[in-house]
CSV table of C-alpha atoms in Angstrom, one decimal:
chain,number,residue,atom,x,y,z
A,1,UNK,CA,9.7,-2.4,87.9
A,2,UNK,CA,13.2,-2.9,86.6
A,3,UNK,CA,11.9,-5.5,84.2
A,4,UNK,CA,9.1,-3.3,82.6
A,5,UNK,CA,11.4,-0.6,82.2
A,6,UNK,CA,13.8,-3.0,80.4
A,7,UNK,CA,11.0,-4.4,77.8
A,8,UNK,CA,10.0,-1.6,76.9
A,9,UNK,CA,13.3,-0.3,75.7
A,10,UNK,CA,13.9,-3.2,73.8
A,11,UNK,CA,10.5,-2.4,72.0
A,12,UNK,CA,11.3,0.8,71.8
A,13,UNK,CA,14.8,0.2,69.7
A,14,UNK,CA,12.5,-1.1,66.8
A,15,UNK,CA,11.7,1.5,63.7
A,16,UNK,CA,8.1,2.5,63.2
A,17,UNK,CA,8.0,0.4,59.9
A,18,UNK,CA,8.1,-2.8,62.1
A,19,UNK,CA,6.0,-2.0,65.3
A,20,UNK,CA,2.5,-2.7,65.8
A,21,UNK,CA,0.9,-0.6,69.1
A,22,UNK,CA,-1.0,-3.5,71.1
A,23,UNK,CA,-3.7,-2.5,73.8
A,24,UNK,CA,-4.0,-4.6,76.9
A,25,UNK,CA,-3.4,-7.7,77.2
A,26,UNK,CA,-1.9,-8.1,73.5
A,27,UNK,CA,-5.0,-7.3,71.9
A,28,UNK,CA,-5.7,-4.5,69.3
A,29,UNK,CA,-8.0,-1.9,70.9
A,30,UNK,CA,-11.5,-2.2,69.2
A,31,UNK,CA,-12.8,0.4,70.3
A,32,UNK,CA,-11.1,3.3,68.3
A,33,UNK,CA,-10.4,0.5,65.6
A,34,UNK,CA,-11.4,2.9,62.6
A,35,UNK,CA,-9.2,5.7,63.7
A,36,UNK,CA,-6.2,4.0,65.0
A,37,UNK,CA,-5.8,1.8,61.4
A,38,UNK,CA,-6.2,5.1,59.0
A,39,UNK,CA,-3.4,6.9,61.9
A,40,UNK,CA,-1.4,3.7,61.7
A,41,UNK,CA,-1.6,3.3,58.1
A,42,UNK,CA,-0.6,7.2,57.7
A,43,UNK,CA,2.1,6.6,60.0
A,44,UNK,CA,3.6,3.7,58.0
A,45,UNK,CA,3.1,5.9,55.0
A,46,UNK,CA,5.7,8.7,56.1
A,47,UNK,CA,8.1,6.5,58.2
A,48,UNK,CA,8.4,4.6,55.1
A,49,UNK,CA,8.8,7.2,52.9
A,50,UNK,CA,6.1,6.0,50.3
A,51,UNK,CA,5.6,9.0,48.1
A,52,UNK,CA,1.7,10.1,47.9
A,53,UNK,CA,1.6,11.7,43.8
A,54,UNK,CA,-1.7,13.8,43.1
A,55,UNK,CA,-1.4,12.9,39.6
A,56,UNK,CA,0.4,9.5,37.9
A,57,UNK,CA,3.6,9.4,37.1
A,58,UNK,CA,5.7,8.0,34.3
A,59,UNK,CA,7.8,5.8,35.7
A,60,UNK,CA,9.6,5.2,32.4
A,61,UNK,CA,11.0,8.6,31.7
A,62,UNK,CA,14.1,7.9,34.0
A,63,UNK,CA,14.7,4.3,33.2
A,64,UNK,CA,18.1,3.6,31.2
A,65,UNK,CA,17.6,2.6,27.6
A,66,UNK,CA,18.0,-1.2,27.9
A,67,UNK,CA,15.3,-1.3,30.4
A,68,UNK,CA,12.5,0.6,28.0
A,69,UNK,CA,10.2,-2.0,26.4
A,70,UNK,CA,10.8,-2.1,22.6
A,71,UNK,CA,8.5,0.4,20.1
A,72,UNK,CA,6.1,-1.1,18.0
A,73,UNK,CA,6.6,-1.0,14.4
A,74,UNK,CA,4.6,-2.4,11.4
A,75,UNK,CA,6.0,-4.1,8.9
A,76,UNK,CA,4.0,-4.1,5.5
A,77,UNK,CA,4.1,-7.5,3.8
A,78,UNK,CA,6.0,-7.1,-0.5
A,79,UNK,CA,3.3,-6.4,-3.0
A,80,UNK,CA,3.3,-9.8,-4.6
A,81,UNK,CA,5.1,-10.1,-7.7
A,82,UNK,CA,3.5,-11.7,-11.1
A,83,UNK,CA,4.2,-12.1,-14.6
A,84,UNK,CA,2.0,-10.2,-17.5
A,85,UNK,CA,2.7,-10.2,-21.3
A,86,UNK,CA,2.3,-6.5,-23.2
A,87,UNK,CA,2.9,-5.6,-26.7
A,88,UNK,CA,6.0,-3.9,-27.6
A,89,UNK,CA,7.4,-3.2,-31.2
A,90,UNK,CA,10.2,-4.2,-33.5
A,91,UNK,CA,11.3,-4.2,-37.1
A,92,UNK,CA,11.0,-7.3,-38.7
A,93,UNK,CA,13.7,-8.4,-42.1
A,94,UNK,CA,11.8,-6.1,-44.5
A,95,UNK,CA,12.1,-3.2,-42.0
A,96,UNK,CA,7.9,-3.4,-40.8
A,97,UNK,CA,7.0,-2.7,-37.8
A,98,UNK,CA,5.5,-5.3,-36.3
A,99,UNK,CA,4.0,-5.9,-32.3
A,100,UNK,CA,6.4,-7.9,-30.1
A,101,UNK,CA,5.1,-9.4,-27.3
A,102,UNK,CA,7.0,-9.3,-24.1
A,103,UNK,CA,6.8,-10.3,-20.4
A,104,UNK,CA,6.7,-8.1,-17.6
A,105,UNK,CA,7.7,-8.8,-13.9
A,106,UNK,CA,5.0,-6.2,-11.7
A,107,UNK,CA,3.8,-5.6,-8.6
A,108,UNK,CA,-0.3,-6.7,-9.3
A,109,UNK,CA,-2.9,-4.7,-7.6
A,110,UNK,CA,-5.2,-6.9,-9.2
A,111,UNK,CA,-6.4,-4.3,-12.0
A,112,UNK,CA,-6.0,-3.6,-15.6
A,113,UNK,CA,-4.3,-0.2,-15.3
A,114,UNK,CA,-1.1,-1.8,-14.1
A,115,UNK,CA,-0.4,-3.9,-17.0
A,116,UNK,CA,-1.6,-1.0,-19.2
A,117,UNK,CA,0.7,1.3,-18.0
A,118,UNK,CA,3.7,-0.9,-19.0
A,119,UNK,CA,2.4,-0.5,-22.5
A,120,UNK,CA,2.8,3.7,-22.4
A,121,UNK,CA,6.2,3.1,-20.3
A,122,UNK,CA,7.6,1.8,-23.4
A,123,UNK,CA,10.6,-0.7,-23.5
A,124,UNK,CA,13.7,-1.0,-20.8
A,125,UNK,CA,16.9,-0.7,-21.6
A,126,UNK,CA,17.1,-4.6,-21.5
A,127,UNK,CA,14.4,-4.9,-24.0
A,128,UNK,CA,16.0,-1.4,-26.6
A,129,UNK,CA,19.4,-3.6,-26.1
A,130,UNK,CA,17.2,-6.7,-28.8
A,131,UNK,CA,15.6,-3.7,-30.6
A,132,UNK,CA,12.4,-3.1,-29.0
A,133,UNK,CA,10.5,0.3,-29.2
A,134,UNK,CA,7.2,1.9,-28.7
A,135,UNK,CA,5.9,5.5,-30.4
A,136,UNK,CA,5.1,6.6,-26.9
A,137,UNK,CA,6.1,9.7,-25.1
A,138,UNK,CA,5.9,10.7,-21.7
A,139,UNK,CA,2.7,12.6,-21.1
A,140,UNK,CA,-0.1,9.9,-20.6
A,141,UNK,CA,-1.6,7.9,-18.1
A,142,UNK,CA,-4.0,5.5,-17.4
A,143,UNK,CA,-6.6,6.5,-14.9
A,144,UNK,CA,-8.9,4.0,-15.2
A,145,UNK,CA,-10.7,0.8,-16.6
A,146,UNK,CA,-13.6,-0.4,-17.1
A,147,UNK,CA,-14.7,-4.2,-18.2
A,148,UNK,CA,-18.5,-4.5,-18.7
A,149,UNK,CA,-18.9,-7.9,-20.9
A,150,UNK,CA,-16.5,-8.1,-23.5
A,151,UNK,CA,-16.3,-4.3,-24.1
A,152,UNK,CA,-13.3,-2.9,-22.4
A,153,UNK,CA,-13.5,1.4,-21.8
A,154,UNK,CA,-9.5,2.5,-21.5
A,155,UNK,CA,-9.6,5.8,-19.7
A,156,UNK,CA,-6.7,8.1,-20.2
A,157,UNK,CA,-5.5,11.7,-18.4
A,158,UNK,CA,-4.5,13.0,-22.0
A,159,UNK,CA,-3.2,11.9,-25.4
A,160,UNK,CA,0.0,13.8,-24.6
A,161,UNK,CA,2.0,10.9,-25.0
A,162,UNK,CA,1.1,9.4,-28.1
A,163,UNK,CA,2.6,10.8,-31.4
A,164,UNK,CA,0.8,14.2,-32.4
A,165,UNK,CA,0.0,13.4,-36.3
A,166,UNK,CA,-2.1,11.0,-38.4
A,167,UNK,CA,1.0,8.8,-38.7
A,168,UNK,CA,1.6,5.3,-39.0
A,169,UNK,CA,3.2,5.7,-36.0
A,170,UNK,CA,0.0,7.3,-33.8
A,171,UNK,CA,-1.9,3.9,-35.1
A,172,UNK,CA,1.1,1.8,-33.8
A,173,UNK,CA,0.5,3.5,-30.5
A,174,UNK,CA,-2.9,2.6,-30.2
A,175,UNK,CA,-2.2,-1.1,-31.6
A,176,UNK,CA,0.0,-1.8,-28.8
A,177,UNK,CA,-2.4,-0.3,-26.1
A,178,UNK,CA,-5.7,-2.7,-28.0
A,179,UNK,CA,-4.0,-5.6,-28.7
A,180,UNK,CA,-2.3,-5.7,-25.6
A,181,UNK,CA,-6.0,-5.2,-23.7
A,182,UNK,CA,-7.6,-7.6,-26.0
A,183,UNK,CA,-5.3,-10.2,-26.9
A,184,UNK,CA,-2.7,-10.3,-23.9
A,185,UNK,CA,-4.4,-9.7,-20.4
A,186,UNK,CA,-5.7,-13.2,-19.1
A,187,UNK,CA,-8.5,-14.0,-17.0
A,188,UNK,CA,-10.5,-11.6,-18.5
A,189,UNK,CA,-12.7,-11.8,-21.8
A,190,UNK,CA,-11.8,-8.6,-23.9
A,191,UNK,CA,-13.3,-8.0,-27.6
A,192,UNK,CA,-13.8,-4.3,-27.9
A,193,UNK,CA,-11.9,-1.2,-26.9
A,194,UNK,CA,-12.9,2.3,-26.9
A,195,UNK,CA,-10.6,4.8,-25.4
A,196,UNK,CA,-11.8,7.4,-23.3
A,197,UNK,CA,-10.1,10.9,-22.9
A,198,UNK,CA,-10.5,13.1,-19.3
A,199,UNK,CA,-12.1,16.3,-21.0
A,200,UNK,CA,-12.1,18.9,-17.5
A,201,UNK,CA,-14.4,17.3,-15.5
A,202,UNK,CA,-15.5,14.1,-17.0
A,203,UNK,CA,-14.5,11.3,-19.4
A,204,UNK,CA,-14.9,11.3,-23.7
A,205,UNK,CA,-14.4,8.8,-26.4
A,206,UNK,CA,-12.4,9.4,-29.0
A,207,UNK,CA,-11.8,8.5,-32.4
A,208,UNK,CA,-9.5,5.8,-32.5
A,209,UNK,CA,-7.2,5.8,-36.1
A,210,UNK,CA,-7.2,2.2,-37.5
A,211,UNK,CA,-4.9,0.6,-40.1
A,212,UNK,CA,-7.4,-2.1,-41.1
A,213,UNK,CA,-11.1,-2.5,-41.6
A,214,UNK,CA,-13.8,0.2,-42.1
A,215,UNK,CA,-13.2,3.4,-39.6
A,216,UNK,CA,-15.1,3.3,-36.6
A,217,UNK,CA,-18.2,5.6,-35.8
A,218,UNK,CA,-17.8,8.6,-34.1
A,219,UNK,CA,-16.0,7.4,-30.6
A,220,UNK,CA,-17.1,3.7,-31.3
A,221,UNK,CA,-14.9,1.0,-30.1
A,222,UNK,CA,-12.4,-1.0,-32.3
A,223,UNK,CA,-10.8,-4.3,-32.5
A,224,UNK,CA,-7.6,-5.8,-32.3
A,225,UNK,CA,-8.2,-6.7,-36.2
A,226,UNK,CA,-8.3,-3.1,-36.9
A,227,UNK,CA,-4.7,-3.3,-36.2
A,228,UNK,CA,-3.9,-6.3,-38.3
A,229,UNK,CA,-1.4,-5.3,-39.9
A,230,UNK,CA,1.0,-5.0,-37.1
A,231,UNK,CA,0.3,-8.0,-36.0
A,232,UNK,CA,2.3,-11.7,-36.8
A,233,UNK,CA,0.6,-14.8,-37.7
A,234,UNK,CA,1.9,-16.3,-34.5
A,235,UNK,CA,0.7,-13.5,-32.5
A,236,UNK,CA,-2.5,-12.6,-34.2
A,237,UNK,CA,-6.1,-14.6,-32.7
């Protein structure tokens, strides 16, 4: 008797966590098998302290700064550069104004607009620095193209930024803007012109004013040899 008593208080000092209640004989009672594992397991459950959430938790709200994985962020890849040639202006020895051309380093989204828009920007301060200069204002901007065989349609917001007369410089303006489409913009076959004005809610063709040649029709598209006169032999095709 002495003995029994002994072994079972040395199983006794063990915790819950590490006992496991044995039948007769060593053996696991099968006969209340079902219920004695989902008691045991519930048992090992509180003794253990293993916390039972209704709902998940988010187990990194308390974890120190180090330990949080890294955000994701999205880096956008530089708009590749490339070089385009526009028409500026510049005085030549008898004081005629005559178009320059020039290169430009932009950001290419592949369209014409792009290059176009250099020619309303005008000249940087690099290029006023050997004498460049353009007739245009702020106040226009390209808002389209259009390239169906060799006729090119320019499609402007307004004409707010080209000179507001029948002056030699209004017909400078345009030369830059043709000659740069026609002569100037590579990989694409450009012969004709006609600029196109946003009238409220759709697009009209104006009346281009030439220097050379007979006058077009009413909104009819012009040349780059309308403009002849501004142009160089070296620069004129």
């Amino acid at each position: 008797m002495g003995r029994k008593y002994k072994s079972n208080r040395i199983r006794n000092r063990f915790p819950l966590c590490n006992r496991i209640t044995h039948g007769k004989r060593g053996t696991i009672m099968k006969k209340n098998l079902p219920s004695f594992i989902l008691l045991f397991s519930l048992s090992l459950m509180t003794a253990c302290s293993i916390p039972l959430d209704d709902n998940p938790r988010d187990l990194s709200a308390n974890l120190p700064d180090a330990l949080l994985p890294p955000a994701s962020t999205t880096t956008q890849p530089p708009a590749p550069k490339e070089t385009v040639k526009i028409f500026l202006a510049k005085a030549n020895q008898d004081g005629e104004m005559k178009l320059e051309p020039v290169n430009r380093e932009i950001s290419g989204d592949g369209s014409i607009n792009v290059i176009l828009d250099q020619v309303l920007a005008g000249p940087t301060l690099t290029e006023q620095e050997t004498q460049l200069v353009s007739p245009f204002a702020e106040g226009s901007k390209v808002i389209g193209a259009i390239l169906e065989n060799t006729l090119l349609e320019i499609h402007l917001d307004s004409l707010n930024g080209f000179p507001q007369d029948d002056s030699k410089s209004n017909r400078l303006a345009f030369a830059m803007l043709v000659c740069t489409a026609s002569e100037l913009i590579t990989g694409a076959d450009i012969s004709f012109v006609q600029i196109m004005v946003r009238q409220n809610d759709s697009l009209e063709a104006i009346n281009a004013p030439v220097t050379d040649g007979d006058p077009p029709e009413e909104g009819a598209p012009v040349l780059c040899s309308n403009y002849a006169s501004f142009m160089t032999e070296e620069d004129f095709s």
